[in-house]
Amino acid sequence: MEVLTLGEKIKAKRKELNLTLKDLAGDRVTPGQISLVESGKSNPSIDLLEYLAEKLGTDIDYFLESEEKQASKICEFYTNIAESAIGAENYLRAREAIEKGMHYAQKYNLSYFKGKLEFALANLKYKNGEYEEAQQVCLSANGIFLKTESIYDIVSSLILLGVITLKMTYVTTALNYFMQADRILNEHKHLDEVLKTKIYYYIALCNYKLNNISQAIDYALLAGEKLKVLDNKREYGETLLLLSIAYSQENKMQEALRYAREAKKIFSEINDKHEIANIETNLGVIFAKGNNMEESFSHFNKAIKIKKEINDKTIADTVLKLSDNYIMLNQLDKALQTIEDLMEKIDDEDHLSRIKCFEYLYRIYYRQNNKSKAEEILLSAIKYLEGLDYKKQLADFYVILGKFYNEIGEKELALSYINKGLDNYKELKIILNE
């Protein structure tokens, strides 16, 4: 696709119909005059354009369409291609479409489409796990949409900003983005049930992560009602699962079980084994809270079996929850064996699961009163983390080790590690410098 000048359009149509300059000129004008028009050296009159349009089997509007309008159509085309390709996980095609569309958006100063293409790029980077870059590009797109006053696009970009920020674990900031999106919809009385439903769901999720459980339940119920009407089974199932987890946190086991079972039914209908495994894991947690350990173990083992079948990368999460059961029952040797087996199977790139395993091993050895092994685990964890970029987790382990040394009377070592942890927290602005 390309933008054509008036002369290029006439020439392209003429070639398409296999007409010579003489054929097109007819008795109306000379072939030379047509040649001058095609080369852009002469501007035709409206009468001549009407004649050429009729001769070439098109309408005069095609010839009068400006280059900017053509560029807008091309940008819209590439924006649609990019969005479709992202939906189909064809990220290479999406990036190519974004680059081509951006060329025209910048060349013809089409701000709105620059925003649309930046929004697509932000989504693409988010899908690729490039969260910081995705956040910056999405902020730029949001700034453009604010200037163009496109409510749908402003709200959509705020939602994506919230999703990206949530993935970066800045939950309060993410919640602010979602609340801002909701406020804009309300202020402008912009009725879009899909956007509203997404906002409700993510506000619920943020509140759950911030331990505001009653608010999480309120918003999840609102989202669930809308999703049921919209007949969006996947997102409705995810909302029911969130409700199940939230009610479990409030120890309302009857409601937790009801929503978990409803969610499982939905995901069974769409044959989503990943979500079914997540629900089995959640059921395991719910039954453990209700002290029905036999039922809890049964659901955890079902989840692990499914995750092994589909090579699910979240299997470590379920195994860790299974080991929680052993710890609750004071079956520490079984808990220890479960974590050690998991450590051997974790992928080298799954740093967060390995860090969690260190935490569990320390807890188990500490409860066994095996102080030397507990110390060894903490030192191993710190050595592992010092080679990675997980500063918050490193700070946590520094403080844990400091408290451990304090308990066994190693005051100097205790102070040294606690100070290291505090320095990391300050750098991360978790504790502000005075």
GROMACS .gro file of C-alpha atoms in nm:
model
  434
    1MET     CA    1   0.000   0.000   0.000
    2GLU     CA    2   0.114   0.351  -0.075
    3VAL     CA    3  -0.005   0.710  -0.094
    4LEU     CA    4  -0.050   0.830  -0.452
    5THR     CA    5  -0.053   1.180  -0.596
    6LEU     CA    6  -0.337   1.278  -0.830
    7GLY     CA    7  -0.120   1.213  -1.136
    8GLU     CA    8  -0.005   0.875  -1.001
    9LYS     CA    9  -0.367   0.772  -0.943
   10ILE     CA   10  -0.460   0.854  -1.303
   11LYS     CA   11  -0.158   0.670  -1.438
   12ALA     CA   12  -0.221   0.366  -1.216
   13LYS     CA   13  -0.584   0.343  -1.330
   14ARG     CA   14  -0.483   0.384  -1.693
   15LYS     CA   15  -0.222   0.105  -1.667
   16GLU     CA   16  -0.471  -0.114  -1.483
   17LEU     CA   17  -0.707  -0.087  -1.782
   18ASN     CA   18  -0.423  -0.125  -2.037
   19LEU     CA   19  -0.497   0.214  -2.196
   20THR     CA   20  -0.242   0.423  -2.380
   21LEU     CA   21  -0.215   0.800  -2.333
   22LYS     CA   22  -0.387   0.836  -2.669
   23ASP     CA   23  -0.669   0.604  -2.565
   24LEU     CA   24  -0.732   0.804  -2.251
   25ALA     CA   25  -0.702   1.144  -2.422
   26GLY     CA   26  -0.959   1.054  -2.685
   27ASP     CA   27  -1.100   1.359  -2.865
   28ARG     CA   28  -1.107   1.564  -2.544
   29VAL     CA   29  -0.736   1.651  -2.493
   30THR     CA   30  -0.397   1.562  -2.634
   31PRO     CA   31  -0.186   1.269  -2.508
   32GLY     CA   32   0.076   1.530  -2.409
   33GLN     CA   33  -0.167   1.703  -2.174
   34ILE     CA   34  -0.247   1.370  -2.007
   35SER     CA   35   0.126   1.303  -1.968
   36LEU     CA   36   0.175   1.642  -1.796
   37VAL     CA   37  -0.109   1.566  -1.554
   38GLU     CA   38   0.030   1.221  -1.473
   39SER     CA   39   0.377   1.360  -1.406
   40GLY     CA   40   0.234   1.629  -1.174
   41LYS     CA   41   0.345   1.915  -1.402
   42SER     CA   42  -0.010   2.027  -1.475
   43ASN     CA   43  -0.325   2.051  -1.261
   44PRO     CA   44  -0.641   1.934  -1.440
   45SER     CA   45  -0.971   2.126  -1.423
   46ILE     CA   46  -1.276   1.970  -1.254
   47ASP     CA   47  -1.429   1.917  -1.600
   48LEU     CA   48  -1.122   1.725  -1.713
   49LEU     CA   49  -1.120   1.520  -1.391
   50GLU     CA   50  -1.484   1.426  -1.446
   51TYR     CA   51  -1.400   1.318  -1.799
   52LEU     CA   52  -1.100   1.109  -1.681
   53ALA     CA   53  -1.301   0.952  -1.397
   54GLU     CA   54  -1.574   0.842  -1.639
   55LYS     CA   55  -1.317   0.714  -1.890
   56LEU     CA   56  -1.130   0.519  -1.618
   57GLY     CA   57  -1.445   0.372  -1.460
   58THR     CA   58  -1.416   0.545  -1.124
   59ASP     CA   59  -1.558   0.854  -0.953
   60ILE     CA   60  -1.409   1.197  -0.907
   61ASP     CA   61  -1.397   1.157  -0.527
   62TYR     CA   62  -1.122   0.896  -0.574
   63PHE     CA   63  -0.907   1.154  -0.753
   64LEU     CA   64  -0.986   1.435  -0.511
   65GLU     CA   65  -0.901   1.233  -0.200
   66SER     CA   66  -0.606   1.404  -0.028
   67GLU     CA   67  -0.277   1.234   0.048
   68GLU     CA   68  -0.348   1.277   0.423
   69LYS     CA   69  -0.681   1.096   0.387
   70GLN     CA   70  -0.512   0.816   0.194
   71ALA     CA   71  -0.244   0.795   0.464
   72SER     CA   72  -0.517   0.776   0.731
   73LYS     CA   73  -0.677   0.481   0.555
   74ILE     CA   74  -0.339   0.309   0.527
   75CYS     CA   75  -0.268   0.371   0.897
   76GLU     CA   76  -0.609   0.231   0.989
   77PHE     CA   77  -0.538  -0.075   0.777
   78TYR     CA   78  -0.201  -0.141   0.944
   79THR     CA   79  -0.348  -0.074   1.290
   80ASN     CA   80  -0.615  -0.339   1.229
   81ILE     CA   81  -0.354  -0.582   1.097
   82ALA     CA   82  -0.133  -0.523   1.404
   83GLU     CA   83  -0.421  -0.575   1.648
   84SER     CA   84  -0.536  -0.892   1.472
   85ALA     CA   85  -0.181  -1.029   1.458
   86ILE     CA   86  -0.130  -0.964   1.831
   87GLY     CA   87  -0.457  -1.145   1.903
   88ALA     CA   88  -0.335  -1.440   1.696
   89GLU     CA   89   0.009  -1.425   1.871
   90ASN     CA   90   0.178  -1.357   1.537
   91TYR     CA   91   0.410  -1.100   1.693
   92LEU     CA   92   0.649  -1.075   1.397
   93ARG     CA   93   0.366  -0.975   1.164
   94ALA     CA   94   0.231  -0.734   1.424
   95ARG     CA   95   0.565  -0.556   1.459
   96GLU     CA   96   0.598  -0.528   1.079
   97ALA     CA   97   0.248  -0.376   1.051
   98ILE     CA   98   0.321  -0.128   1.332
   99GLU     CA   99   0.644  -0.015   1.165
  100LYS     CA  100   0.475   0.032   0.827
  101GLY     CA  101   0.180   0.217   0.974
  102MET     CA  102   0.404   0.437   1.189
  103HIS     CA  103   0.597   0.545   0.876
  104TYR     CA  104   0.281   0.703   0.731
  105ALA     CA  105   0.156   0.837   1.065
  106GLN     CA  106   0.481   1.026   1.119
  107LYS     CA  107   0.527   1.137   0.757
  108TYR     CA  108   0.178   1.291   0.740
  109ASN     CA  109   0.165   1.399   1.106
  110LEU     CA  110  -0.139   1.185   1.187
  111SER     CA  111  -0.138   1.214   1.567
  112TYR     CA  112  -0.438   0.991   1.634
  113PHE     CA  113  -0.297   0.699   1.437
  114LYS     CA  114   0.043   0.752   1.594
  115GLY     CA  115  -0.134   0.698   1.926
  116LYS     CA  116  -0.319   0.390   1.799
  117LEU     CA  117   0.001   0.235   1.666
  118GLU     CA  118   0.192   0.317   1.986
  119PHE     CA  119  -0.090   0.154   2.182
  120ALA     CA  120  -0.053  -0.160   1.965
  121LEU     CA  121   0.324  -0.149   2.019
  122ALA     CA  122   0.275  -0.119   2.397
  123ASN     CA  123   0.047  -0.424   2.386
  124LEU     CA  124   0.303  -0.612   2.179
  125LYS     CA  125   0.585  -0.529   2.421
  126TYR     CA  126   0.365  -0.632   2.713
  127LYS     CA  127   0.297  -0.968   2.547
  128ASN     CA  128   0.673  -1.010   2.498
  129GLY     CA  129   0.742  -0.938   2.866
  130GLU     CA  130   0.911  -0.602   2.797
  131TYR     CA  131   0.714  -0.433   3.074
  132GLU     CA  132   0.912  -0.113   3.131
  133GLU     CA  133   0.926  -0.032   2.759
  134ALA     CA  134   0.558  -0.122   2.724
  135GLN     CA  135   0.474   0.117   3.007
  136GLN     CA  136   0.664   0.407   2.847
  137VAL     CA  137   0.509   0.355   2.503
  138CYS     CA  138   0.161   0.321   2.653
  139LEU     CA  139   0.207   0.647   2.849
  140SER     CA  140   0.298   0.818   2.521
  141ALA     CA  141  -0.013   0.675   2.350
  142ASN     CA  142  -0.230   0.784   2.643
  143GLY     CA  143  -0.091   1.140   2.613
  144ILE     CA  144  -0.189   1.150   2.245
  145PHE     CA  145  -0.539   1.017   2.316
  146LEU     CA  146  -0.590   1.281   2.586
  147LYS     CA  147  -0.517   1.551   2.326
  148THR     CA  148  -0.752   1.395   2.071
  149GLU     CA  149  -1.020   1.348   2.342
  150SER     CA  150  -1.100   0.994   2.229
  151ILE     CA  151  -1.268   0.852   2.541
  152TYR     CA  152  -1.259   0.487   2.431
  153ASP     CA  153  -0.886   0.507   2.354
  154ILE     CA  154  -0.804   0.705   2.671
  155VAL     CA  155  -0.976   0.444   2.887
  156SER     CA  156  -0.829   0.150   2.691
  157SER     CA  157  -0.476   0.287   2.734
  158LEU     CA  158  -0.534   0.344   3.107
  159ILE     CA  159  -0.649  -0.017   3.141
  160LEU     CA  160  -0.339  -0.143   2.958
  161LEU     CA  161  -0.119   0.080   3.176
  162GLY     CA  162  -0.285  -0.074   3.480
  163VAL     CA  163  -0.232  -0.428   3.351
  164ILE     CA  164   0.136  -0.362   3.273
  165THR     CA  165   0.195  -0.193   3.610
  166LEU     CA  166   0.020  -0.479   3.789
  167LYS     CA  167   0.254  -0.722   3.615
  168MET     CA  168   0.544  -0.513   3.746
  169THR     CA  169   0.393  -0.569   4.097
  170TYR     CA  170   0.320  -0.199   4.162
  171VAL     CA  171  -0.034  -0.284   4.273
  172THR     CA  172  -0.135   0.053   4.422
  173THR     CA  173  -0.024   0.239   4.110
  174ALA     CA  174  -0.210  -0.012   3.892
  175LEU     CA  175  -0.524   0.036   4.100
  176ASN     CA  176  -0.497   0.414   4.048
  177TYR     CA  177  -0.491   0.364   3.669
  178PHE     CA  178  -0.804   0.144   3.682
  179MET     CA  179  -0.987   0.387   3.911
  180GLN     CA  180  -0.891   0.674   3.679
  181ALA     CA  181  -1.031   0.480   3.381
  182ASP     CA  182  -1.356   0.419   3.570
  183ARG     CA  183  -1.381   0.787   3.667
  184ILE     CA  184  -1.336   0.902   3.305
  185LEU     CA  185  -1.608   0.664   3.183
  186ASN     CA  186  -1.844   0.796   3.450
  187GLU     CA  187  -1.762   1.164   3.393
  188HIS     CA  188  -1.823   1.140   3.019
  189LYS     CA  189  -2.122   0.903   3.057
  190HIS     CA  190  -1.945   0.679   2.804
  191LEU     CA  191  -2.139   0.353   2.798
  192ASP     CA  192  -1.910   0.065   2.707
  193GLU     CA  193  -1.997  -0.253   2.893
  194VAL     CA  194  -1.680  -0.437   2.788
  195LEU     CA  195  -1.449  -0.162   2.917
  196LYS     CA  196  -1.654  -0.123   3.235
  197THR     CA  197  -1.638  -0.496   3.301
  198LYS     CA  198  -1.261  -0.509   3.254
  199ILE     CA  199  -1.220  -0.218   3.494
  200TYR     CA  200  -1.435  -0.387   3.760
  201TYR     CA  201  -1.238  -0.710   3.727
  202TYR     CA  202  -0.899  -0.544   3.760
  203ILE     CA  203  -1.011  -0.322   4.049
  204ALA     CA  204  -1.123  -0.643   4.220
  205LEU     CA  205  -0.789  -0.812   4.147
  206CYS     CA  206  -0.587  -0.516   4.279
  207ASN     CA  207  -0.793  -0.498   4.596
  208TYR     CA  208  -0.742  -0.870   4.647
  209LYS     CA  209  -0.366  -0.832   4.611
  210LEU     CA  210  -0.375  -0.537   4.855
  211ASN     CA  211  -0.572  -0.758   5.099
  212ASN     CA  212  -0.882  -0.537   5.071
  213ILE     CA  213  -1.092  -0.852   5.046
  214SER     CA  214  -1.442  -0.710   5.094
  215GLN     CA  215  -1.381  -0.450   4.817
  216ALA     CA  216  -1.235  -0.723   4.596
  217ILE     CA  217  -1.553  -0.926   4.640
  218ASP     CA  218  -1.780  -0.626   4.572
  219TYR     CA  219  -1.610  -0.541   4.242
  220ALA     CA  220  -1.574  -0.906   4.136
  221LEU     CA  221  -1.949  -0.952   4.184
  222LEU     CA  222  -2.012  -0.645   3.965
  223ALA     CA  223  -1.778  -0.781   3.697
  224GLY     CA  224  -1.934  -1.126   3.717
  225GLU     CA  225  -2.286  -0.994   3.661
  226LYS     CA  226  -2.180  -0.807   3.347
  227LEU     CA  227  -1.969  -1.094   3.211
  228LYS     CA  228  -2.258  -1.335   3.249
  229VAL     CA  229  -2.476  -1.104   3.038
  230LEU     CA  230  -2.197  -1.054   2.784
  231ASP     CA  231  -2.158  -1.435   2.767
  232ASN     CA  232  -1.779  -1.407   2.791
  233LYS     CA  233  -1.711  -1.749   2.938
  234ARG     CA  234  -1.337  -1.726   2.987
  235GLU     CA  235  -1.338  -1.392   3.170
  236TYR     CA  236  -1.651  -1.490   3.362
  237GLY     CA  237  -1.471  -1.804   3.477
  238GLU     CA  238  -1.166  -1.601   3.582
  239THR     CA  239  -1.391  -1.369   3.783
  240LEU     CA  240  -1.561  -1.662   3.957
  241LEU     CA  241  -1.217  -1.800   4.042
  242LEU     CA  242  -1.117  -1.463   4.190
  243LEU     CA  243  -1.439  -1.461   4.395
  244SER     CA  244  -1.361  -1.811   4.519
  245ILE     CA  245  -1.012  -1.710   4.632
  246ALA     CA  246  -1.140  -1.388   4.796
  247TYR     CA  247  -1.414  -1.567   4.990
  248SER     CA  248  -1.155  -1.824   5.096
  249GLN     CA  249  -0.944  -1.541   5.240
  250GLU     CA  250  -1.246  -1.435   5.446
  251ASN     CA  251  -1.293  -1.797   5.558
  252LYS     CA  252  -1.636  -1.809   5.393
  253MET     CA  253  -1.585  -2.163   5.271
  254GLN     CA  254  -1.936  -2.230   5.144
  255GLU     CA  255  -1.922  -1.933   4.904
  256ALA     CA  256  -1.562  -2.014   4.812
  257LEU     CA  257  -1.652  -2.368   4.716
  258ARG     CA  258  -1.962  -2.262   4.523
  259TYR     CA  259  -1.772  -2.015   4.304
  260ALA     CA  260  -1.479  -2.255   4.255
  261ARG     CA  261  -1.713  -2.526   4.132
  262GLU     CA  262  -1.895  -2.285   3.899
  263ALA     CA  263  -1.561  -2.171   3.758
  264LYS     CA  264  -1.448  -2.530   3.708
  265LYS     CA  265  -1.768  -2.607   3.518
  266ILE     CA  266  -1.712  -2.314   3.282
  267PHE     CA  267  -1.349  -2.397   3.211
  268SER     CA  268  -1.440  -2.762   3.158
  269GLU     CA  269  -1.688  -2.648   2.892
  270ILE     CA  270  -1.417  -2.459   2.706
  271ASN     CA  271  -1.163  -2.734   2.782
  272ASP     CA  272  -0.906  -2.502   2.940
  273LYS     CA  273  -0.683  -2.740   3.134
  274HIS     CA  274  -0.458  -2.463   3.264
  275GLU     CA  275  -0.749  -2.292   3.440
  276ILE     CA  276  -0.895  -2.622   3.559
  277ALA     CA  277  -0.559  -2.696   3.723
  278ASN     CA  278  -0.564  -2.351   3.887
  279ILE     CA  279  -0.913  -2.421   4.021
  280GLU     CA  280  -0.805  -2.761   4.156
  281THR     CA  281  -0.521  -2.579   4.332
  282ASN     CA  282  -0.764  -2.327   4.477
  283LEU     CA  283  -0.994  -2.606   4.594
  284GLY     CA  284  -0.695  -2.761   4.767
  285VAL     CA  285  -0.635  -2.434   4.954
  286ILE     CA  286  -1.004  -2.400   5.047
  287PHE     CA  287  -1.030  -2.753   5.188
  288ALA     CA  288  -0.703  -2.707   5.379
  289LYS     CA  289  -0.849  -2.396   5.545
  290GLY     CA  290  -1.151  -2.603   5.640
  291ASN     CA  291  -0.917  -2.869   5.789
  292ASN     CA  292  -1.037  -3.129   5.537
  293MET     CA  293  -0.681  -3.233   5.457
  294GLU     CA  294  -0.770  -3.552   5.270
  295GLU     CA  295  -0.985  -3.358   5.022
  296SER     CA  296  -0.719  -3.087   5.002
  297PHE     CA  297  -0.442  -3.334   4.909
  298SER     CA  298  -0.673  -3.491   4.650
  299HIS     CA  299  -0.727  -3.157   4.470
  300PHE     CA  300  -0.359  -3.059   4.487
  301ASN     CA  301  -0.258  -3.394   4.335
  302LYS     CA  302  -0.517  -3.353   4.057
  303ALA     CA  303  -0.378  -3.008   3.980
  304ILE     CA  304  -0.020  -3.136   3.971
  305LYS     CA  305  -0.119  -3.423   3.740
  306ILE     CA  306  -0.291  -3.187   3.494
  307LYS     CA  307  -0.003  -2.939   3.501
  308LYS     CA  308   0.247  -3.217   3.429
  309GLU     CA  309   0.035  -3.330   3.131
  310ILE     CA  310   0.026  -2.984   2.974
  311ASN     CA  311   0.377  -2.884   3.088
  312ASP     CA  312   0.230  -2.590   3.282
  313LYS     CA  313   0.498  -2.351   3.409
  314THR     CA  314   0.301  -2.274   3.726
  315ILE     CA  315   0.335  -2.627   3.865
  316ALA     CA  316   0.577  -2.502   4.132
  317ASP     CA  317   0.300  -2.288   4.283
  318THR     CA  318   0.080  -2.594   4.340
  319VAL     CA  319   0.366  -2.805   4.478
  320LEU     CA  320   0.452  -2.530   4.727
  321LYS     CA  321   0.091  -2.521   4.845
  322LEU     CA  322   0.099  -2.900   4.879
  323SER     CA  323   0.405  -2.867   5.102
  324ASP     CA  324   0.211  -2.612   5.311
  325ASN     CA  325  -0.025  -2.897   5.399
  326TYR     CA  326   0.265  -3.113   5.519
  327ILE     CA  327   0.396  -2.823   5.727
  328MET     CA  328   0.048  -2.765   5.881
  329LEU     CA  329   0.035  -3.135   5.973
  330ASN     CA  330   0.392  -3.109   6.111
  331GLN     CA  331   0.502  -3.373   5.859
  332LEU     CA  332   0.825  -3.182   5.808
  333ASP     CA  333   1.023  -3.464   5.648
  334LYS     CA  334   0.758  -3.499   5.374
  335ALA     CA  335   0.753  -3.122   5.328
  336LEU     CA  336   1.131  -3.118   5.301
  337GLN     CA  337   1.136  -3.400   5.046
  338THR     CA  338   0.864  -3.227   4.839
  339ILE     CA  339   1.065  -2.900   4.820
  340GLU     CA  340   1.396  -3.072   4.748
  341ASP     CA  341   1.234  -3.269   4.463
  342LEU     CA  342   1.086  -2.947   4.328
  343MET     CA  343   1.425  -2.769   4.342
  344GLU     CA  344   1.573  -3.038   4.116
  345LYS     CA  345   1.298  -3.000   3.855
  346ILE     CA  346   1.261  -2.621   3.840
  347ASP     CA  347   1.372  -2.464   3.513
  348ASP     CA  348   1.693  -2.261   3.541
  349GLU     CA  349   1.508  -1.949   3.426
  350ASP     CA  350   1.233  -1.983   3.686
  351HIS     CA  351   1.410  -1.770   3.944
  352LEU     CA  352   1.101  -1.676   4.145
  353SER     CA  353   1.004  -2.039   4.210
  354ARG     CA  354   1.359  -2.119   4.320
  355ILE     CA  355   1.355  -1.820   4.556
  356LYS     CA  356   1.028  -1.948   4.703
  357CYS     CA  357   1.186  -2.290   4.756
  358PHE     CA  358   1.468  -2.130   4.956
  359GLU     CA  359   1.204  -1.964   5.176
  360TYR     CA  360   1.028  -2.295   5.237
  361LEU     CA  361   1.351  -2.485   5.307
  362TYR     CA  362   1.449  -2.224   5.564
  363ARG     CA  363   1.106  -2.244   5.733
  364ILE     CA  364   1.122  -2.623   5.748
  365TYR     CA  365   1.478  -2.643   5.886
  366TYR     CA  366   1.399  -2.368   6.136
  367ARG     CA  367   1.094  -2.559   6.261
  368GLN     CA  368   1.307  -2.873   6.286
  369ASN     CA  369   1.546  -2.666   6.501
  370ASN     CA  370   1.826  -2.750   6.256
  371LYS     CA  371   2.000  -2.414   6.291
  372SER     CA  372   2.309  -2.501   6.086
  373LYS     CA  373   2.100  -2.609   5.784
  374ALA     CA  374   1.872  -2.307   5.826
  375GLU     CA  375   2.180  -2.078   5.815
  376GLU     CA  376   2.321  -2.266   5.516
  377ILE     CA  377   1.995  -2.221   5.322
  378LEU     CA  378   1.980  -1.847   5.393
  379LEU     CA  379   2.341  -1.797   5.284
  380SER     CA  380   2.277  -2.003   4.967
  381ALA     CA  381   1.970  -1.796   4.889
  382ILE     CA  382   2.162  -1.471   4.931
  383LYS     CA  383   2.448  -1.594   4.711
  384TYR     CA  384   2.193  -1.695   4.445
  385LEU     CA  385   2.008  -1.362   4.463
  386GLU     CA  386   2.324  -1.150   4.452
  387GLY     CA  387   2.379  -1.277   4.099
  388LEU     CA  388   2.029  -1.172   3.991
  389ASP     CA  389   1.825  -0.852   3.975
  390TYR     CA  390   1.570  -0.927   4.248
  391LYS     CA  391   1.661  -0.653   4.494
  392LYS     CA  392   1.342  -0.671   4.702
  393GLN     CA  393   1.380  -1.046   4.760
  394LEU     CA  394   1.753  -1.003   4.834
  395ALA     CA  395   1.668  -0.736   5.093
  396ASP     CA  396   1.412  -0.971   5.250
  397PHE     CA  397   1.670  -1.248   5.288
  398TYR     CA  398   1.927  -1.006   5.432
  399VAL     CA  399   1.677  -0.909   5.703
  400ILE     CA  400   1.572  -1.272   5.769
  401LEU     CA  401   1.936  -1.372   5.808
  402GLY     CA  402   1.998  -1.072   6.033
  403LYS     CA  403   1.709  -1.171   6.260
  404PHE     CA  404   1.831  -1.531   6.259
  405TYR     CA  405   2.180  -1.424   6.374
  406ASN     CA  406   2.024  -1.204   6.640
  407GLU     CA  407   1.831  -1.503   6.778
  408ILE     CA  408   2.146  -1.716   6.808
  409GLY     CA  409   2.343  -1.435   6.969
  410GLU     CA  410   2.557  -1.326   6.672
  411LYS     CA  411   2.481  -0.958   6.728
  412GLU     CA  412   2.749  -0.812   6.502
  413LEU     CA  413   2.654  -1.030   6.207
  414ALA     CA  414   2.288  -0.960   6.277
  415LEU     CA  415   2.338  -0.584   6.258
  416SER     CA  416   2.547  -0.613   5.941
  417TYR     CA  417   2.282  -0.809   5.746
  418ILE     CA  418   1.987  -0.607   5.876
  419ASN     CA  419   2.163  -0.287   5.764
  420LYS     CA  420   2.225  -0.441   5.420
  421GLY     CA  421   1.856  -0.517   5.393
  422LEU     CA  422   1.756  -0.168   5.504
  423ASP     CA  423   1.994  -0.012   5.251
  424ASN     CA  424   1.829  -0.215   4.973
  425TYR     CA  425   1.482  -0.114   5.091
  426LYS     CA  426   1.585   0.252   5.091
  427GLU     CA  427   1.724   0.219   4.739
  428LEU     CA  428   1.393   0.069   4.631
  429LYS     CA  429   1.213   0.348   4.822
  430ILE     CA  430   1.032   0.091   5.031
  431ILE     CA  431   1.181   0.276   5.325
  432LEU     CA  432   1.241   0.644   5.246
  433ASN     CA  433   1.565   0.819   5.338
  434GLU     CA  434   1.510   1.067   5.621
   0.00000   0.00000   0.00000
